Amino acid sequence: GSLAPVTDVGEKLTTLGATVLDDLVFGSGADTLDETNFDSLQNLAEFLAATPNASVVLVGHTDAVGSLEANIDLSERRANAVRQRLIDQYDVQPSRIDAQGVGYLAPRATNTTEDGRTINRRVEVVLTAPLQ
């Protein structure tokens, strides 16, 4: 079969315990999601509905432009934007989703190129409660 652009979030959480929500794209300095229906959020909501004991933390990340303090704040706002979308649009219980930000402390790519900075502006989802 062909590789789909968005992999199964639930499958990755089950096997790896964490995954990046790769279809969410944030502009430099931006903390808002557009009105697109993101497959990764649909997928995450379905996973949470199917695994009632699971809970997750959304971890926001930034590129390295600006101060660490400003980027931690920005990354928290990104994670909270995703959390709010899951609550509002997908009816996920707020108690099952936490949101944190780590700024530019965990880059996936170099911050010396625009492509690298784009990759680093992301939200990751981490499984925090066991699957039972």
Coordinates of N, CA and C in Angstrom, one line a residue:
G1 N 0.8 -1.2 0.0 CA 0.0 0.0 0.0 C 0.9 1.3 0.0
S2 N 0.2 2.4 -0.3 CA 1.0 3.6 -0.3 C 1.0 4.3 1.1
L3 N 2.0 5.1 1.3 CA 2.0 5.7 2.6 C 1.1 6.9 2.6
A4 N 0.2 7.0 3.6 CA -0.6 8.1 3.7 C 0.2 9.3 4.3
P5 N -0.2 10.5 4.0 CA 0.6 11.7 4.6 C 0.4 11.8 6.1
V6 N -0.7 11.4 6.6 CA -0.8 11.4 8.1 C -0.9 10.0 8.6
T7 N 0.0 9.6 9.4 CA 0.0 8.3 10.0 C -1.0 8.2 11.1
D8 N -1.3 7.0 11.5 CA -2.3 6.8 12.6 C -1.8 7.2 13.9
V9 N -2.3 8.3 14.4 CA -1.9 8.8 15.7 C -2.0 7.8 16.8
G10 N -3.2 7.1 16.9 CA -3.4 6.1 17.9 C -2.4 5.0 17.9
E11 N -2.1 4.5 16.7 CA -1.1 3.5 16.5 C 0.2 3.9 17.0
K12 N 0.6 5.1 16.7 CA 2.0 5.6 17.1 C 2.0 5.8 18.7
L13 N 0.9 6.3 19.2 CA 0.8 6.4 20.7 C 0.9 5.0 21.4
T14 N 0.2 4.1 20.8 CA 0.2 2.7 21.4 C 1.6 2.1 21.3
T15 N 2.3 2.3 20.2 CA 3.6 1.6 20.0 C 4.8 2.4 20.6
L16 N 4.7 3.7 20.4 CA 5.9 4.6 20.7 C 5.6 5.5 22.0
G17 N 4.4 5.7 22.3 CA 4.1 6.5 23.5 C 4.0 8.0 23.1
A18 N 4.4 8.4 21.9 CA 4.4 9.8 21.5 C 4.4 9.9 20.0
T19 N 3.9 11.0 19.5 CA 4.0 11.3 18.1 C 3.8 12.8 17.8
V20 N 4.3 13.2 16.7 CA 4.1 14.6 16.3 C 2.9 14.7 15.5
L21 N 2.1 15.7 15.7 CA 0.9 16.0 14.9 C 1.4 16.7 13.6
D22 N 1.8 15.9 12.7 CA 2.6 16.5 11.5 C 1.8 17.4 10.6
D23 N 0.5 17.3 10.6 CA -0.3 18.1 9.7 C -0.7 19.5 10.3
L24 N -0.3 19.7 11.5 CA -0.5 21.1 12.1 C 0.7 21.9 11.7
V25 N 0.4 23.1 11.1 CA 1.5 24.0 10.7 C 1.3 25.3 11.4
F26 N 2.3 25.8 12.0 CA 2.3 27.1 12.7 C 3.3 28.0 12.0
G27 N 2.9 29.3 11.6 CA 3.8 30.2 11.1 C 4.7 30.7 12.2
S28 N 5.8 31.4 11.8 CA 6.7 31.9 12.8 C 6.0 32.9 13.7
G29 N 6.1 32.7 15.0 CA 5.5 33.5 16.0 C 4.0 33.3 16.2
A30 N 3.4 32.4 15.4 CA 1.9 32.2 15.4 C 1.5 31.1 16.4
D31 N 0.3 31.3 17.0 CA -0.2 30.3 17.9 C -1.6 29.8 17.6
T32 N -2.0 30.1 16.4 CA -3.4 29.8 16.0 C -3.4 28.7 14.9
L33 N -4.5 27.9 15.0 CA -4.7 26.9 13.9 C -5.8 27.5 13.0
D34 N -5.6 27.2 11.7 CA -6.7 27.7 10.8 C -7.9 26.8 10.9
E35 N -8.9 27.0 10.2 CA -10.2 26.3 10.3 C -10.2 24.9 9.7
T36 N -9.1 24.5 9.1 CA -9.0 23.2 8.5 C -9.4 22.1 9.5
N37 N -10.0 21.1 8.9 CA -10.2 19.8 9.7 C -8.9 19.0 9.6
F38 N -8.2 18.9 10.7 CA -6.9 18.2 10.7 C -7.1 16.7 10.9
D39 N -6.6 15.9 10.0 CA -6.7 14.4 10.2 C -6.1 14.0 11.5
S40 N -5.0 14.5 11.9 CA -4.3 14.1 13.1 C -5.2 14.3 14.4
L41 N -5.9 15.4 14.4 CA -6.8 15.7 15.5 C -8.0 14.8 15.5
Q42 N -8.6 14.5 14.4 CA -9.7 13.5 14.2 C -9.2 12.2 14.7
N43 N -8.0 11.8 14.3 CA -7.4 10.5 14.7 C -7.2 10.4 16.2
L44 N -6.6 11.5 16.8 CA -6.4 11.5 18.2 C -7.7 11.4 19.0
A45 N -8.7 12.2 18.5 CA -10.0 12.1 19.2 C -10.6 10.7 19.2
E46 N -10.5 10.1 18.0 CA -11.0 8.7 17.9 C -10.2 7.7 18.8
F47 N -8.9 7.9 18.9 CA -8.1 7.1 19.8 C -8.5 7.3 21.2
L48 N -8.7 8.5 21.6 CA -9.1 8.8 23.0 C -10.5 8.2 23.3
A49 N -11.4 8.3 22.3 CA -12.8 7.8 22.5 C -12.7 6.2 22.6
A50 N -11.8 5.6 21.9 CA -11.7 4.1 21.9 C -10.9 3.6 23.1
T51 N -10.1 4.5 23.8 CA -9.3 4.1 24.9 C -9.6 5.0 26.1
P52 N -10.7 4.7 26.8 CA -11.2 5.7 27.8 C -10.3 5.9 29.0
N53 N -9.3 5.0 29.2 CA -8.4 5.2 30.3 C -7.1 6.1 29.9
A54 N -7.0 6.3 28.6 CA -5.8 7.0 28.2 C -6.0 8.5 28.4
S55 N -4.9 9.2 28.7 CA -4.8 10.6 28.7 C -3.5 11.0 28.1
V56 N -3.5 12.3 27.6 CA -2.3 12.8 26.9 C -1.9 14.2 27.3
V57 N -0.7 14.5 27.0 CA -0.2 15.9 27.1 C 0.2 16.3 25.7
L58 N -0.2 17.5 25.4 CA 0.2 18.2 24.1 C 1.4 19.0 24.4
V59 N 2.5 18.8 23.7 CA 3.7 19.6 24.0 C 4.0 20.5 22.8
G60 N 4.0 21.8 23.0 CA 4.2 22.7 22.0 C 5.7 23.0 21.8
H61 N 6.2 23.2 20.6 CA 7.6 23.5 20.3 C 7.7 24.7 19.4
T62 N 8.8 25.4 19.4 CA 9.1 26.5 18.6 C 10.4 26.4 17.9
D63 N 10.6 27.3 17.0 CA 12.0 27.5 16.4 C 12.8 28.3 17.4
A64 N 14.0 28.6 17.1 CA 14.9 29.3 18.0 C 15.0 30.8 17.8
V65 N 14.0 31.4 17.1 CA 14.0 32.8 16.9 C 13.4 33.5 18.1
G66 N 14.2 34.4 18.8 CA 13.7 35.0 20.0 C 14.2 34.4 21.2
S67 N 13.7 34.9 22.4 CA 14.2 34.5 23.7 C 13.6 33.2 24.1
L68 N 14.2 32.4 25.0 CA 13.7 31.2 25.5 C 12.3 31.5 26.2
E69 N 12.3 32.5 27.0 CA 11.1 32.8 27.8 C 9.9 33.0 26.8
A70 N 10.1 33.9 25.8 CA 9.1 34.2 24.9 C 8.6 32.9 24.1
N71 N 9.6 32.0 23.8 CA 9.3 30.8 23.0 C 8.6 29.8 23.9
I72 N 8.9 29.7 25.2 CA 8.1 28.8 26.0 C 6.7 29.3 26.1
D73 N 6.5 30.6 26.3 CA 5.1 31.1 26.3 C 4.4 30.8 25.0
L74 N 5.1 31.0 23.8 CA 4.5 30.7 22.5 C 4.1 29.2 22.4
S75 N 5.1 28.4 22.8 CA 4.8 27.0 22.6 C 3.7 26.5 23.5
E76 N 3.5 27.1 24.7 CA 2.3 26.7 25.5 C 1.1 27.2 24.9
R77 N 1.1 28.4 24.2 CA -0.1 28.8 23.5 C -0.5 27.9 22.3
R78 N 0.6 27.4 21.6 CA 0.3 26.5 20.5 C -0.3 25.2 21.1
A79 N 0.2 24.6 22.1 CA -0.4 23.4 22.7 C -1.8 23.7 23.2
N80 N -2.0 24.8 23.8 CA -3.4 25.1 24.3 C -4.4 25.3 23.1
A81 N -3.9 25.9 22.0 CA -4.8 26.0 20.8 C -5.2 24.7 20.3
V82 N -4.3 23.7 20.3 CA -4.7 22.4 19.9 C -5.6 21.7 20.9
R83 N -5.3 21.9 22.2 CA -6.2 21.3 23.2 C -7.6 21.9 23.1
Q84 N -7.7 23.2 22.9 CA -9.0 23.8 22.8 C -9.8 23.3 21.6
R85 N -9.1 23.1 20.5 CA -9.7 22.6 19.3 C -10.2 21.1 19.5
L86 N -9.5 20.3 20.2 CA -9.9 19.0 20.6 C -11.2 19.0 21.4
I87 N -11.2 19.9 22.4 CA -12.3 20.1 23.3 C -13.6 20.6 22.5
D88 N -13.4 21.7 21.8 CA -14.5 22.3 21.1 C -15.1 21.6 19.9
Q89 N -14.2 21.0 19.1 CA -14.6 20.4 17.8 C -14.8 18.9 17.9
Y90 N -14.1 18.3 18.8 CA -14.1 16.8 18.9 C -14.6 16.3 20.2
D91 N -15.1 17.2 21.1 CA -15.8 16.8 22.3 C -14.9 15.9 23.2
V92 N -13.6 16.1 23.2 CA -12.7 15.4 24.1 C -12.8 16.0 25.5
Q93 N -12.8 15.2 26.5 CA -12.9 15.7 27.9 C -11.7 16.5 28.2
P94 N -11.8 17.7 28.7 CA -10.7 18.6 29.1 C -9.7 17.9 30.1
S95 N -10.3 17.1 31.0 CA -9.4 16.4 32.0 C -8.5 15.4 31.4
R96 N -8.7 15.0 30.2 CA -7.8 14.0 29.5 C -6.7 14.6 28.7
I97 N -6.7 15.9 28.6 CA -5.6 16.5 27.8 C -5.0 17.7 28.5
D98 N -3.7 17.6 28.7 CA -2.9 18.6 29.3 C -2.1 19.3 28.2
A99 N -1.7 20.5 28.4 CA -0.9 21.3 27.4 C 0.3 21.9 28.1
Q100 N 1.5 21.7 27.5 CA 2.7 22.2 28.0 C 3.5 22.8 26.8
G101 N 4.5 23.6 27.2 CA 5.4 24.2 26.1 C 6.8 24.1 26.6
V102 N 7.7 23.7 25.6 CA 9.1 23.6 25.9 C 10.0 24.5 25.0
G103 N 9.3 25.5 24.3 CA 10.1 26.4 23.5 C 10.9 25.7 22.5
Y104 N 12.2 26.1 22.4 CA 13.1 25.6 21.4 C 14.1 24.5 22.0
L105 N 13.7 24.0 23.1 CA 14.7 23.1 23.8 C 14.8 21.7 23.2
A106 N 13.8 21.3 22.4 CA 13.8 20.0 21.8 C 13.6 20.0 20.3
P107 N 14.6 20.6 19.5 CA 14.4 20.7 18.1 C 14.4 19.3 17.4
R108 N 13.7 19.2 16.3 CA 13.7 18.1 15.4 C 14.7 18.3 14.3
A109 N 15.0 19.5 14.0 CA 15.8 19.9 12.8 C 16.6 21.1 13.2
T110 N 17.5 21.4 12.3 CA 18.4 22.6 12.5 C 17.5 23.9 12.6
N111 N 17.9 24.8 13.4 CA 17.3 26.1 13.4 C 18.0 27.2 12.5
T112 N 19.0 26.7 11.7 CA 19.8 27.6 10.9 C 19.2 27.8 9.5
T113 N 18.1 27.0 9.1 CA 17.5 27.1 7.8 C 16.0 27.3 8.1
E114 N 15.3 28.0 7.1 CA 13.9 28.2 7.2 C 13.1 26.8 7.2
D115 N 13.6 25.9 6.4 CA 12.9 24.5 6.4 C 13.0 23.9 7.8
G116 N 14.2 24.0 8.4 CA 14.4 23.4 9.7 C 13.6 24.1 10.8
R117 N 13.5 25.4 10.7 CA 12.7 26.2 11.7 C 11.2 25.8 11.5
T118 N 10.7 25.6 10.3 CA 9.3 25.2 10.0 C 9.1 23.8 10.7
I119 N 10.0 22.9 10.5 CA 9.8 21.6 11.1 C 9.8 21.7 12.7
N120 N 10.5 22.6 13.2 CA 10.6 22.7 14.7 C 9.3 23.4 15.3
R121 N 8.6 24.1 14.5 CA 7.3 24.7 15.0 C 6.2 23.6 14.9
R122 N 6.0 23.0 16.0 CA 5.1 21.8 16.0 C 4.4 21.6 17.4
V123 N 3.5 20.7 17.4 CA 2.9 20.2 18.6 C 3.0 18.6 18.6
E124 N 3.5 18.1 19.7 CA 3.6 16.7 19.9 C 2.6 16.2 20.8
V125 N 2.2 15.0 20.7 CA 1.2 14.4 21.7 C 1.9 13.2 22.4
V126 N 1.9 13.2 23.7 CA 2.6 12.2 24.5 C 1.5 11.5 25.4
L127 N 1.5 10.2 25.4 CA 0.6 9.4 26.2 C 1.1 9.5 27.7
T128 N 0.2 9.8 28.6 CA 0.6 10.0 30.0 C -0.1 9.1 30.9
A129 N -1.2 8.4 30.5 CA -1.8 7.4 31.3 C -1.8 6.0 30.6
P130 N -1.7 5.0 31.3 CA -1.6 3.6 30.7 C -2.8 3.2 29.9
L131 N -2.6 2.4 28.9 CA -3.7 1.8 28.2 C -4.1 0.6 28.9
Q132 N -5.4 0.5 29.2 CA -5.9 -0.7 30.0 C -7.0 -1.4 29.3

